Tab-separated table of C-alpha atoms in Angstrom:
chain	number	residue	atom	x	y	z
A	1	MET	CA	5.088	-11.851	-42.073
A	2	PRO	CA	9.045	-11.432	-42.685
A	3	VAL	CA	11.072	-12.196	-39.067
A	4	ARG	CA	12.024	-8.731	-38.504
A	5	VAL	CA	8.965	-7.744	-38.858
A	6	LEU	CA	7.032	-10.235	-36.211
A	7	ALA	CA	9.948	-9.494	-34.000
A	8	GLY	CA	9.140	-5.699	-33.792
A	9	THR	CA	5.571	-6.138	-33.652
A	10	VAL	CA	6.232	-8.310	-30.158
A	11	LEU	CA	8.549	-6.274	-28.637
A	12	GLY	CA	6.335	-3.444	-29.415
A	13	VAL	CA	3.501	-5.499	-27.554
A	14	PHE	CA	5.667	-5.994	-24.779
A	15	ALA	CA	6.312	-2.319	-24.502
A	16	GLY	CA	3.297	-1.231	-24.759
A	17	VAL	CA	2.178	-4.087	-21.798
A	18	PHE	CA	4.907	-2.252	-19.517
A	19	VAL	CA	4.460	0.814	-19.906
A	20	PHE	CA	0.738	-0.103	-18.914
A	21	ALA	CA	1.474	-1.693	-16.177
A	22	GLU	CA	3.945	0.672	-14.919
A	23	ALA	CA	1.608	3.823	-15.306
A	24	ALA	CA	-1.099	1.837	-14.046
A	25	HIS	CA	0.810	1.240	-10.934
A	26	CYS	CA	2.277	4.396	-10.462
A	27	ARG	CA	-0.660	6.345	-10.594
A	28	SER	CA	-2.515	3.845	-7.997
A	29	GLY	CA	0.500	4.642	-6.042
A	30	ARG	CA	-0.292	8.529	-5.715
A	31	ARG	CA	-4.100	8.270	-5.539
A	32	ARG	CA	-6.383	8.993	-2.466
A	33	LEU	CA	-3.536	10.116	-0.248
A	34	GLY	CA	-4.041	13.001	2.520
A	35	ASP	CA	-3.674	16.647	2.471
A	36	CYS	CA	-0.197	18.191	3.020
A	37	ASP	CA	2.242	18.053	0.165
A	38	ALA	CA	5.624	17.925	0.408
A	39	SER	CA	5.756	21.080	1.196
A	40	GLY	CA	3.367	21.006	3.983
A	41	GLY	CA	0.769	22.997	2.037
A	42	ARG	CA	-3.116	21.894	1.526
A	43	ARG	CA	-5.061	19.993	-1.171
A	44	SER	CA	-8.765	20.102	-1.811
A	45	ARG	CA	-10.457	16.453	-1.309
A	46	SER	CA	-11.310	16.053	-5.221
A	47	VAL	CA	-7.244	16.859	-5.769
A	48	ARG	CA	-6.723	13.847	-3.013
A	49	ARG	CA	-8.513	11.440	-4.278
A	50	SER	CA	-7.480	11.603	-8.074
A	51	SER	CA	-4.120	13.321	-8.494
A	52	PRO	CA	-0.513	12.322	-7.335
A	53	GLY	CA	-0.014	15.691	-5.386
A	54	VAL	CA	3.127	15.115	-3.700
A	55	ARG	CA	6.280	15.893	-5.731
A	56	ALA	CA	8.167	12.181	-6.636
A	57	PRO	CA	10.524	11.286	-3.513
A	58	ALA	CA	14.552	10.862	-3.751
A	59	ALA	CA	13.887	7.382	-2.588
A	60	ALA	CA	10.949	5.293	-3.647
A	61	GLY	CA	7.852	5.729	-1.519
A	62	ARG	CA	9.575	8.285	0.878
A	63	ASP	CA	7.658	11.835	0.781
A	64	GLU	CA	9.748	14.624	2.276
A	65	ASN	CA	6.577	15.275	4.215
A	66	THR	CA	7.590	12.563	6.296
A	67	ALA	CA	10.760	14.075	7.513
A	68	ASP	CA	10.548	15.265	11.381
A	69	SER	CA	7.269	13.070	11.147
A	70	ASP	CA	6.198	10.027	13.762
A	71	GLN	CA	5.778	7.203	10.973
A	72	ILE	CA	3.305	4.496	10.963
A	73	ILE	CA	3.568	2.076	8.364
A	74	ILE	CA	0.504	-0.498	7.761
A	75	VAL	CA	1.709	-3.818	5.762
A	76	LEU	CA	-1.047	-5.616	4.969
A	77	GLY	CA	-0.833	-9.328	4.441
A	78	TYR	CA	-1.372	-12.404	2.015
A	79	ALA	CA	-2.974	-15.421	2.248
A	80	ASN	CA	-0.031	-17.831	3.306
A	81	ARG	CA	-0.542	-21.534	3.802
A	82	GLY	CA	2.757	-22.390	5.728
A	83	GLN	CA	5.314	-20.909	8.070
A	84	ARG	CA	7.269	-19.451	5.736
A	85	PRO	CA	5.876	-16.684	3.492
A	86	ASN	CA	4.853	-16.833	0.081
A	87	GLY	CA	6.592	-13.824	-2.655
A	88	ILE	CA	3.689	-11.871	-2.363
A	89	ASN	CA	4.098	-11.338	1.732
A	90	ARG	CA	8.406	-11.174	1.315
A	91	PHE	CA	7.422	-8.289	-1.288
A	92	ARG	CA	4.650	-6.338	0.981
A	93	VAL	CA	7.559	-6.250	4.002
A	94	ARG	CA	10.565	-5.286	1.877
A	95	ALA	CA	8.370	-2.496	0.444
A	96	GLY	CA	6.771	-1.610	4.118
A	97	LEU	CA	10.628	-1.696	5.440
A	98	ARG	CA	11.700	0.650	2.511
A	99	SER	CA	9.183	2.678	3.476
A	100	ILE	CA	11.123	3.801	6.343
A	101	ASP	CA	12.567	7.094	6.628
A	102	PRO	CA	15.214	7.798	8.948
A	103	ALA	CA	14.567	11.233	9.012
A	104	ALA	CA	11.430	10.580	11.033
A	105	ARG	CA	11.413	11.135	14.540
A	106	SER	CA	9.366	7.189	15.234
A	107	THR	CA	8.351	4.479	13.293
A	108	LEU	CA	5.924	1.879	13.967
A	109	LEU	CA	5.150	-0.916	11.626
A	110	ILE	CA	1.556	-2.523	11.993
A	111	PHE	CA	1.774	-5.830	10.526
A	112	CYS	CA	-1.981	-7.421	9.436
A	113	GLY	CA	-3.480	-10.600	8.844
A	114	GLY	CA	-5.425	-13.666	10.464
A	115	ALA	CA	-5.027	-17.102	9.700
A	116	VAL	CA	-7.138	-17.194	5.988
A	117	THR	CA	-5.352	-20.058	4.654
A	118	GLY	CA	-2.842	-21.340	7.095
A	119	ARG	CA	-2.772	-21.768	10.564
A	120	THR	CA	-0.498	-18.845	11.409
A	121	PRO	CA	-1.475	-15.226	11.183
A	122	GLU	CA	-0.132	-13.216	8.749
A	123	ALA	CA	0.773	-10.771	10.817
A	124	LEU	CA	3.093	-12.984	12.408
A	125	ILE	CA	4.639	-14.450	9.308
A	126	LEU	CA	5.286	-10.910	8.388
A	127	GLU	CA	7.274	-9.683	11.281
A	128	ARG	CA	9.348	-13.121	11.781
A	129	PHE	CA	10.722	-12.303	8.007
A	130	ALA	CA	11.134	-8.684	8.617
A	131	ARG	CA	12.986	-9.497	11.895
A	132	ASP	CA	14.728	-13.008	11.233
A	133	GLU	CA	15.219	-12.440	7.458
A	134	LEU	CA	15.734	-8.853	6.791
A	135	GLY	CA	17.289	-7.884	10.428
A	136	PHE	CA	14.484	-5.363	11.273
A	137	THR	CA	15.051	-4.300	14.582
A	138	GLY	CA	12.575	-1.389	15.060
A	139	ARG	CA	9.021	-1.400	17.092
A	140	THR	CA	5.993	-3.690	15.834
A	141	VAL	CA	2.656	-4.558	16.689
A	142	LEU	CA	0.476	-7.278	15.051
A	143	GLU	CA	-3.041	-7.266	13.852
A	144	GLY	CA	-3.434	-10.814	13.564
A	145	GLN	CA	-7.494	-11.060	13.875
A	146	SER	CA	-8.639	-9.331	10.473
A	147	THR	CA	-9.806	-11.397	7.256
A	148	THR	CA	-10.382	-8.919	4.517
A	149	THR	CA	-8.875	-5.740	4.181
A	150	TRP	CA	-11.997	-3.745	5.743
A	151	GLU	CA	-10.949	-5.562	8.453
A	152	ASN	CA	-7.225	-4.998	8.239
A	153	ILE	CA	-8.284	-1.145	8.222
A	154	ALA	CA	-10.388	-1.297	10.930
A	155	ASN	CA	-8.335	-3.294	13.330
A	156	ALA	CA	-5.741	-0.702	12.767
A	157	ILE	CA	-7.231	2.093	13.975
A	158	PRO	CA	-7.246	1.594	17.060
A	159	ILE	CA	-3.609	0.958	17.369
A	160	ILE	CA	-3.173	4.488	15.277
A	161	ASP	CA	-5.337	6.058	17.932
A	162	ARG	CA	-2.982	4.391	20.646
A	163	GLU	CA	0.396	6.082	18.901
A	164	LEU	CA	-1.480	9.304	17.488
A	165	THR	CA	0.780	12.276	17.559
A	166	PRO	CA	0.471	15.663	15.861
A	167	ALA	CA	3.076	14.855	13.384
A	168	THR	CA	2.235	11.357	12.583
A	169	THR	CA	1.849	10.332	9.132
A	170	ILE	CA	0.530	7.122	7.765
A	171	SER	CA	1.757	4.871	4.795
A	172	ILE	CA	-0.421	1.672	3.851
A	173	VAL	CA	1.613	-0.505	2.336
A	174	SER	CA	0.471	-3.746	-0.145
A	175	ASN	CA	0.831	-4.092	-4.189
A	176	SER	CA	0.038	-0.206	-5.495
A	177	HIS	CA	-3.798	-1.030	-6.111
A	178	HIS	CA	-4.558	-2.930	-3.215
A	179	ALA	CA	-3.143	-0.071	-1.281
A	180	GLU	CA	-5.339	2.152	-2.745
A	181	LYS	CA	-7.935	0.107	-1.774
A	182	ALA	CA	-7.064	-0.268	1.757
A	183	ARG	CA	-6.557	3.932	1.854
A	184	ASP	CA	-10.464	4.119	0.153
A	185	HIS	CA	-11.356	2.235	3.400
A	186	LEU	CA	-9.460	4.432	5.641
A	187	TRP	CA	-11.082	7.835	3.844
A	188	GLN	CA	-14.261	5.897	4.475
A	189	MET	CA	-14.034	4.880	8.490
A	190	ARG	CA	-11.733	7.929	9.221
A	191	PRO	CA	-11.348	10.751	7.674
A	192	ASP	CA	-9.405	12.594	10.102
A	193	LEU	CA	-6.618	9.934	9.618
A	194	ALA	CA	-6.682	9.415	6.556
A	195	ARG	CA	-5.965	13.119	5.935
A	196	ARG	CA	-2.239	12.248	7.200
A	197	LEU	CA	-1.654	9.445	4.479
A	198	VAL	CA	1.589	9.400	2.655
A	199	ARG	CA	2.684	6.891	0.216
A	200	GLY	CA	4.731	4.105	1.159
A	201	GLY	CA	7.417	1.830	-1.018
A	202	ASP	CA	5.421	-0.455	-2.752
A	203	TYR	CA	5.777	1.019	-6.112
A	204	ARG	CA	9.263	0.934	-8.265
A	205	PHE	CA	9.854	1.079	-11.821
A	206	GLY	CA	10.860	-1.787	-13.121
A	207	GLU	CA	10.139	-4.340	-10.437
A	208	HIS	CA	8.435	-7.727	-10.844
A	209	PRO	CA	7.559	-6.672	-14.762
A	210	LEU	CA	5.952	-10.272	-15.452
A	211	VAL	CA	3.592	-9.788	-12.658
A	212	LYS	CA	2.742	-6.221	-12.669
A	213	PRO	CA	0.558	-6.580	-15.721
A	214	ILE	CA	-1.825	-9.535	-14.422
A	215	ALA	CA	-1.675	-7.042	-11.255
A	216	ALA	CA	-2.617	-3.902	-12.724
A	217	VAL	CA	-5.768	-5.391	-14.641
A	218	ARG	CA	-6.972	-7.292	-11.487
A	219	GLY	CA	-6.738	-4.228	-9.088
A	220	LEU	CA	-8.124	-1.967	-11.760
A	221	LEU	CA	-11.071	-4.379	-11.895
A	222	ALA	CA	-11.563	-4.178	-8.408
A	223	LEU	CA	-11.122	-0.191	-8.008
A	224	ARG	CA	-13.724	0.203	-10.450
A	225	ALA	CA	-15.926	-2.222	-8.510
A	226	LEU	CA	-15.248	-0.432	-5.591
A	227	ASP	CA	-16.257	3.179	-7.080
A	228	GLN	CA	-19.150	1.510	-8.297
A	229	GLU	CA	-20.280	0.437	-4.683
A	230	ASN	CA	-18.824	3.780	-3.248
A	231	ALA	CA	-21.301	5.603	-5.552
A	232	LYS	CA	-24.330	3.552	-4.967
A	233	HIS	CA	-23.658	3.859	-1.389
A	234	ALA	CA	-23.670	7.753	-1.363
A	235	ALA	CA	-26.527	7.523	-3.755
A	236	GLY	CA	-28.161	5.963	-1.298
A	237	HIS	CA	-27.582	8.603	1.394
């Protein structure tokens, strides 16, 4: 095979993988959201579960319906062995901070995660990174007991309830597919709170191109298993 043809084939494969990963993450970041669109309208439950529903914001992860709202941003931790945040946790904190809308009346960040693989709760590691290295000075609450995604959401709910106002919006920040899974958990536990879900800042076009394809495959498989489990549970009832 001529070198030019081989090079073109390789480039085509890489381009295909890149497009697949970007589309998978972008779509996941827009699924299982609440029922308020950018203009304050309402959407049906079927649309909330399966389609974007909100107009793309001017900045990544920022929706117009967060303006003049009280934001609650839930940042989910990842297994961290040492005191320093690993690369995944650093990304999640940055994504949480860029989810902040300066037009919001108030913002609260809830950092979630217990001491799963190390001695220090992930929530504390996330907060230290946000404050000490990224200069965040806003309000935070630590949820340092959870060891699973389900527990992340279950333990965050009492905090949300304490902070809830009529104008509260909720963002869940992780990688795109994990955040979608967590949003699904909130729909199962508290549909009234899930209706307040808006996009977080975890998706940006072209970010981490080497990691996204692997994360997309793993995330899609996990969401498929979650949907199958949900279907079985619904059939049982």
